[in-house]
């Protein structure tokens, strides 16, 4: 039985006129359906590159990515991508923004439209449909961006440091909301972060990357008592700080020149 | 609580009043300058401080205005010029934007044409006037072509630059939904560039007036430019100044129209 998402011996190199910069070196991993995993590592470890490859925004120099046994080549409707900032289109209303994916894919039917608007209500943004993004706070905007990503009903969500631009309180609340929403819908999710606490609080498994070039160093299974808890409660659990200390040391040992 | 509210309301009223006062003050100074200018002009002309033959006077211009309105010739000349300018302006902006879109669509084309655009932009377009008149005939089509030509290259360059500078993350969002190039253009590149396009509109208003004036000088059949060149040739400077004043008014109105359009379009940004 093949895993839900398989990354097989993927390497990627960026070329410039002067040099070739290896970003990813021979990365292989697999993710099961319904799992929430995190890519953790210092900056420059190729996390975002790998995410772009899985989203097929970028073609890897070597290796393959398969989703449910199918090779990902051109842009896949089963992959949803969420960026560091919301990137809601300022000239569109919230409603137009969240329906954007449906319009682009040409699946803008009464039913899918209804589902998107229901999701908007559910996530606590009822009544903002006709607002423009600049009328909303940072947290609300990122929530709207989540609705936009989920509206097309992707099988896997790629979250590229989606909470990094928010203040701490908003970030904690949003972690909770995103985690709950994804669990309710049984979505597989892949979070890129450099925040150890966030990785532990949210995920089932953590992939640790080293930098220059990006290599997968180790995989950690988050203890089951933490996995069952929501991010906010997981942060209170005694096992949280143990794992935090452990990962801290691991990351520290990866830092070059020290 | 009520007391605090009342106090706040009073303060707010004070603030609004001070804003209004400032606005009135600015307006009255503006009006004062306008009145002073025309009064000074009139007095200087009457007392022969300036040569009335060269600089005319507001009263002479007003008399001529009434006369020209009555015989209908002013309306004819003004409408011809306005028609040519608006068309030149629209063509210049639309064509420029289309060219910019073409360059964005075919990046290689933009690389190839880059030096030619630089040359065309640097060249004074009005120098093409004689060629245009020979090619298109001494009529309004060559004047419109002049008004178009003068703004099209700079529009192309400015709008294309703004197309290229659209935040790539908006395109990334669209591409994650599998958007094709046309969808990327329609949903992100074009709307994100509207502010730039509008600001080129403002520049183009001025440019197309220049183009049309030069065209009318050369063709010399009708229009406000013709009135200026005719007035110059028969040494009738009241006519020249009348045309100038009308042009100033019309150019201002066109500029305000663009500003109004901008405000309407940009209200959500």
Tab-separated table of N, CA and C in Angstrom, chain B residues 122-187:
chain	number	residue	atom	x	y	z
B	122	UNK	N	12.929	58.188	-26.947
B	122	UNK	CA	13.816	59.349	-26.894
B	122	UNK	C	13.537	60.320	-28.034
B	123	UNK	N	13.007	59.784	-29.156
B	123	UNK	CA	12.791	60.628	-30.325
B	123	UNK	C	11.640	61.612	-30.086
B	124	UNK	N	11.805	62.880	-30.455
B	124	UNK	CA	10.669	63.809	-30.335
B	124	UNK	C	9.610	63.480	-31.388
B	125	UNK	N	8.464	63.033	-30.896
B	125	UNK	CA	7.428	62.536	-31.815
B	125	UNK	C	6.868	63.638	-32.723
B	126	UNK	N	6.881	64.881	-32.218
B	126	UNK	CA	6.293	65.945	-33.036
B	126	UNK	C	7.083	66.147	-34.333
B	127	UNK	N	8.354	65.685	-34.319
B	127	UNK	CA	9.167	65.801	-35.532
B	127	UNK	C	8.610	64.940	-36.663
B	128	UNK	N	7.741	63.977	-36.303
B	128	UNK	CA	7.132	63.115	-37.327
B	128	UNK	C	5.961	63.808	-38.014
B	129	UNK	N	5.562	64.957	-37.484
B	129	UNK	CA	4.388	65.663	-37.979
B	129	UNK	C	4.310	65.776	-39.500
B	130	UNK	N	5.327	66.341	-40.146
B	130	UNK	CA	5.271	66.498	-41.604
B	130	UNK	C	5.039	65.182	-42.334
B	131	UNK	N	5.722	64.117	-41.856
B	131	UNK	CA	5.558	62.815	-42.509
B	131	UNK	C	4.121	62.335	-42.377
B	132	UNK	N	3.553	62.495	-41.151
B	132	UNK	CA	2.175	62.062	-40.910
B	132	UNK	C	1.214	62.772	-41.846
B	133	UNK	N	1.415	64.082	-42.009
B	133	UNK	CA	0.493	64.861	-42.824
B	133	UNK	C	0.559	64.415	-44.281
B	134	UNK	N	1.762	64.128	-44.737
B	134	UNK	CA	1.891	63.640	-46.108
B	134	UNK	C	1.247	62.264	-46.249
B	135	UNK	N	1.470	61.421	-45.218
B	135	UNK	CA	0.981	60.044	-45.311
B	135	UNK	C	-0.534	59.958	-45.149
B	136	UNK	N	-1.097	60.702	-44.194
B	136	UNK	CA	-2.525	60.557	-43.879
B	136	UNK	C	-3.371	61.675	-44.458
B	137	UNK	N	-2.721	62.688	-45.025
B	137	UNK	CA	-3.477	63.805	-45.592
B	137	UNK	C	-3.641	64.911	-44.566
B	138	UNK	N	-3.780	66.171	-45.046
B	138	UNK	CA	-3.869	67.296	-44.115
B	138	UNK	C	-5.267	67.411	-43.517
B	139	UNK	N	-5.650	66.449	-42.703
B	139	UNK	CA	-6.977	66.509	-42.091
B	139	UNK	C	-6.911	65.997	-40.663
B	140	UNK	N	-8.079	65.797	-40.071
B	140	UNK	CA	-8.067	65.483	-38.644
B	140	UNK	C	-7.436	64.134	-38.325
B	141	UNK	N	-7.387	63.202	-39.303
B	141	UNK	CA	-6.807	61.894	-38.978
B	141	UNK	C	-5.315	62.017	-38.667
B	142	UNK	N	-4.612	62.886	-39.375
B	142	UNK	CA	-3.186	63.025	-39.060
B	142	UNK	C	-2.990	63.758	-37.728
B	143	UNK	N	-3.942	64.635	-37.384
B	143	UNK	CA	-3.841	65.323	-36.086
B	143	UNK	C	-4.082	64.347	-34.941
B	144	UNK	N	-5.092	63.471	-35.127
B	144	UNK	CA	-5.356	62.461	-34.096
B	144	UNK	C	-4.146	61.533	-33.972
B	145	UNK	N	-3.579	61.172	-35.130
B	145	UNK	CA	-2.397	60.308	-35.115
B	145	UNK	C	-1.273	60.959	-34.319
B	146	UNK	N	-1.137	62.260	-34.490
B	146	UNK	CA	-0.128	63.018	-33.751
B	146	UNK	C	-0.381	62.933	-32.245
B	147	UNK	N	-1.636	63.172	-31.859
B	147	UNK	CA	-2.012	63.112	-30.433
B	147	UNK	C	-1.799	61.725	-29.859
B	148	UNK	N	-2.020	60.692	-30.688
B	148	UNK	CA	-1.836	59.317	-30.240
B	148	UNK	C	-0.356	58.997	-30.088
B	149	UNK	N	0.380	59.316	-31.145
B	149	UNK	CA	1.789	58.948	-31.232
B	149	UNK	C	2.604	59.501	-30.073
B	150	UNK	N	2.251	60.713	-29.696
B	150	UNK	CA	3.058	61.391	-28.681
B	150	UNK	C	2.949	60.699	-27.321
B	151	UNK	N	1.825	59.997	-27.080
B	151	UNK	CA	1.658	59.385	-25.754
B	151	UNK	C	1.817	57.862	-25.758
B	152	UNK	N	1.795	57.242	-26.940
B	152	UNK	CA	1.682	55.777	-26.949
B	152	UNK	C	2.954	55.085	-26.443
B	153	UNK	N	4.110	55.582	-26.801
B	153	UNK	CA	5.351	54.894	-26.426
B	153	UNK	C	5.596	54.971	-24.921
B	154	UNK	N	5.415	56.168	-24.376
B	154	UNK	CA	5.671	56.322	-22.941
B	154	UNK	C	4.640	55.520	-22.141
B	155	UNK	N	3.385	55.478	-22.642
B	155	UNK	CA	2.376	54.650	-21.975
B	155	UNK	C	2.803	53.189	-21.984
B	156	UNK	N	3.244	52.710	-23.150
B	156	UNK	CA	3.682	51.320	-23.262
B	156	UNK	C	4.756	51.012	-22.224
B	157	UNK	N	5.760	51.869	-22.148
B	157	UNK	CA	6.882	51.604	-21.255
B	157	UNK	C	6.455	51.620	-19.790
B	158	UNK	N	5.689	52.656	-19.424
B	158	UNK	CA	5.300	52.785	-18.015
B	158	UNK	C	4.363	51.650	-17.596
B	159	UNK	N	3.366	51.358	-18.432
B	159	UNK	CA	2.396	50.326	-18.066
B	159	UNK	C	3.060	48.947	-18.055
B	160	UNK	N	3.947	48.691	-19.021
B	160	UNK	CA	4.639	47.405	-19.048
B	160	UNK	C	5.478	47.223	-17.784
B	161	UNK	N	6.148	48.292	-17.359
B	161	UNK	CA	6.942	48.210	-16.127
B	161	UNK	C	6.048	47.855	-14.946
B	162	UNK	N	4.875	48.475	-14.896
B	162	UNK	CA	4.000	48.176	-13.763
B	162	UNK	C	3.442	46.749	-13.862
B	163	UNK	N	3.188	46.258	-15.056
B	163	UNK	CA	2.761	44.860	-15.224
B	163	UNK	C	3.809	43.913	-14.637
B	164	UNK	N	5.070	44.248	-14.907
B	164	UNK	CA	6.138	43.354	-14.466
B	164	UNK	C	6.361	43.423	-12.968
B	165	UNK	N	5.993	44.556	-12.374
B	165	UNK	CA	6.275	44.740	-10.955
B	165	UNK	C	5.132	44.287	-10.056
B	166	UNK	N	4.104	43.670	-10.624
B	166	UNK	CA	3.013	43.146	-9.801
B	166	UNK	C	3.584	42.080	-8.864
B	167	UNK	N	3.216	42.159	-7.598
B	167	UNK	CA	3.714	41.226	-6.591
B	167	UNK	C	3.535	39.772	-7.066
B	168	UNK	N	4.646	39.027	-7.237
B	168	UNK	CA	4.544	37.677	-7.782
B	168	UNK	C	3.702	36.741	-6.911
B	169	UNK	N	3.494	37.130	-5.644
B	169	UNK	CA	2.703	36.247	-4.782
B	169	UNK	C	1.228	36.196	-5.195
B	170	UNK	N	0.731	37.299	-5.799
B	170	UNK	CA	-0.637	37.243	-6.319
B	170	UNK	C	-0.722	36.217	-7.442
B	171	UNK	N	0.315	36.185	-8.273
B	171	UNK	CA	0.344	35.207	-9.365
B	171	UNK	C	0.479	33.801	-8.805
B	172	UNK	N	1.243	33.701	-7.698
B	172	UNK	CA	1.428	32.388	-7.067
B	172	UNK	C	0.077	31.852	-6.586
B	173	UNK	N	-0.706	32.752	-5.939
B	173	UNK	CA	-2.037	32.357	-5.479
B	173	UNK	C	-2.849	31.804	-6.653
B	174	UNK	N	-2.822	32.531	-7.770
B	174	UNK	CA	-3.611	32.119	-8.930
B	174	UNK	C	-3.080	30.805	-9.505
B	175	UNK	N	-1.759	30.676	-9.553
B	175	UNK	CA	-1.181	29.463	-10.139
B	175	UNK	C	-1.486	28.241	-9.294
B	176	UNK	N	-1.595	28.415	-7.956
B	176	UNK	CA	-1.945	27.249	-7.146
B	176	UNK	C	-3.358	26.759	-7.477
B	177	UNK	N	-4.168	27.628	-8.071
B	177	UNK	CA	-5.489	27.195	-8.532
B	177	UNK	C	-5.441	26.736	-9.986
B	178	UNK	N	-4.230	26.702	-10.551
B	178	UNK	CA	-4.087	26.243	-11.932
B	178	UNK	C	-4.462	27.284	-12.966
B	179	UNK	N	-4.322	28.569	-12.627
B	179	UNK	CA	-4.704	29.624	-13.570
B	179	UNK	C	-3.778	29.644	-14.785
B	180	UNK	N	-4.345	29.919	-15.954
B	180	UNK	CA	-3.508	30.077	-17.150
B	180	UNK	C	-3.065	31.534	-17.255
B	181	UNK	N	-2.309	31.805	-18.314
B	181	UNK	CA	-1.702	33.134	-18.421
B	181	UNK	C	-2.744	34.251	-18.543
B	182	UNK	N	-3.777	33.975	-19.295
B	182	UNK	CA	-4.841	34.964	-19.479
B	182	UNK	C	-5.527	35.265	-18.149
B	183	UNK	N	-5.806	34.202	-17.364
B	183	UNK	CA	-6.455	34.404	-16.060
B	183	UNK	C	-5.553	35.203	-15.119
B	184	UNK	N	-4.238	34.910	-15.162
B	184	UNK	CA	-3.296	35.674	-14.336
B	184	UNK	C	-3.348	37.145	-14.715
B	185	UNK	N	-3.422	37.396	-16.034
B	185	UNK	CA	-3.450	38.783	-16.507
B	185	UNK	C	-4.723	39.482	-16.051
B	186	UNK	N	-5.841	38.803	-16.268
B	186	UNK	CA	-7.143	39.410	-16.013
B	186	UNK	C	-7.393	39.607	-14.511
B	187	UNK	N	-7.004	38.616	-13.704
B	187	UNK	CA	-7.341	38.667	-12.282
B	187	UNK	C	-6.329	39.444	-11.444
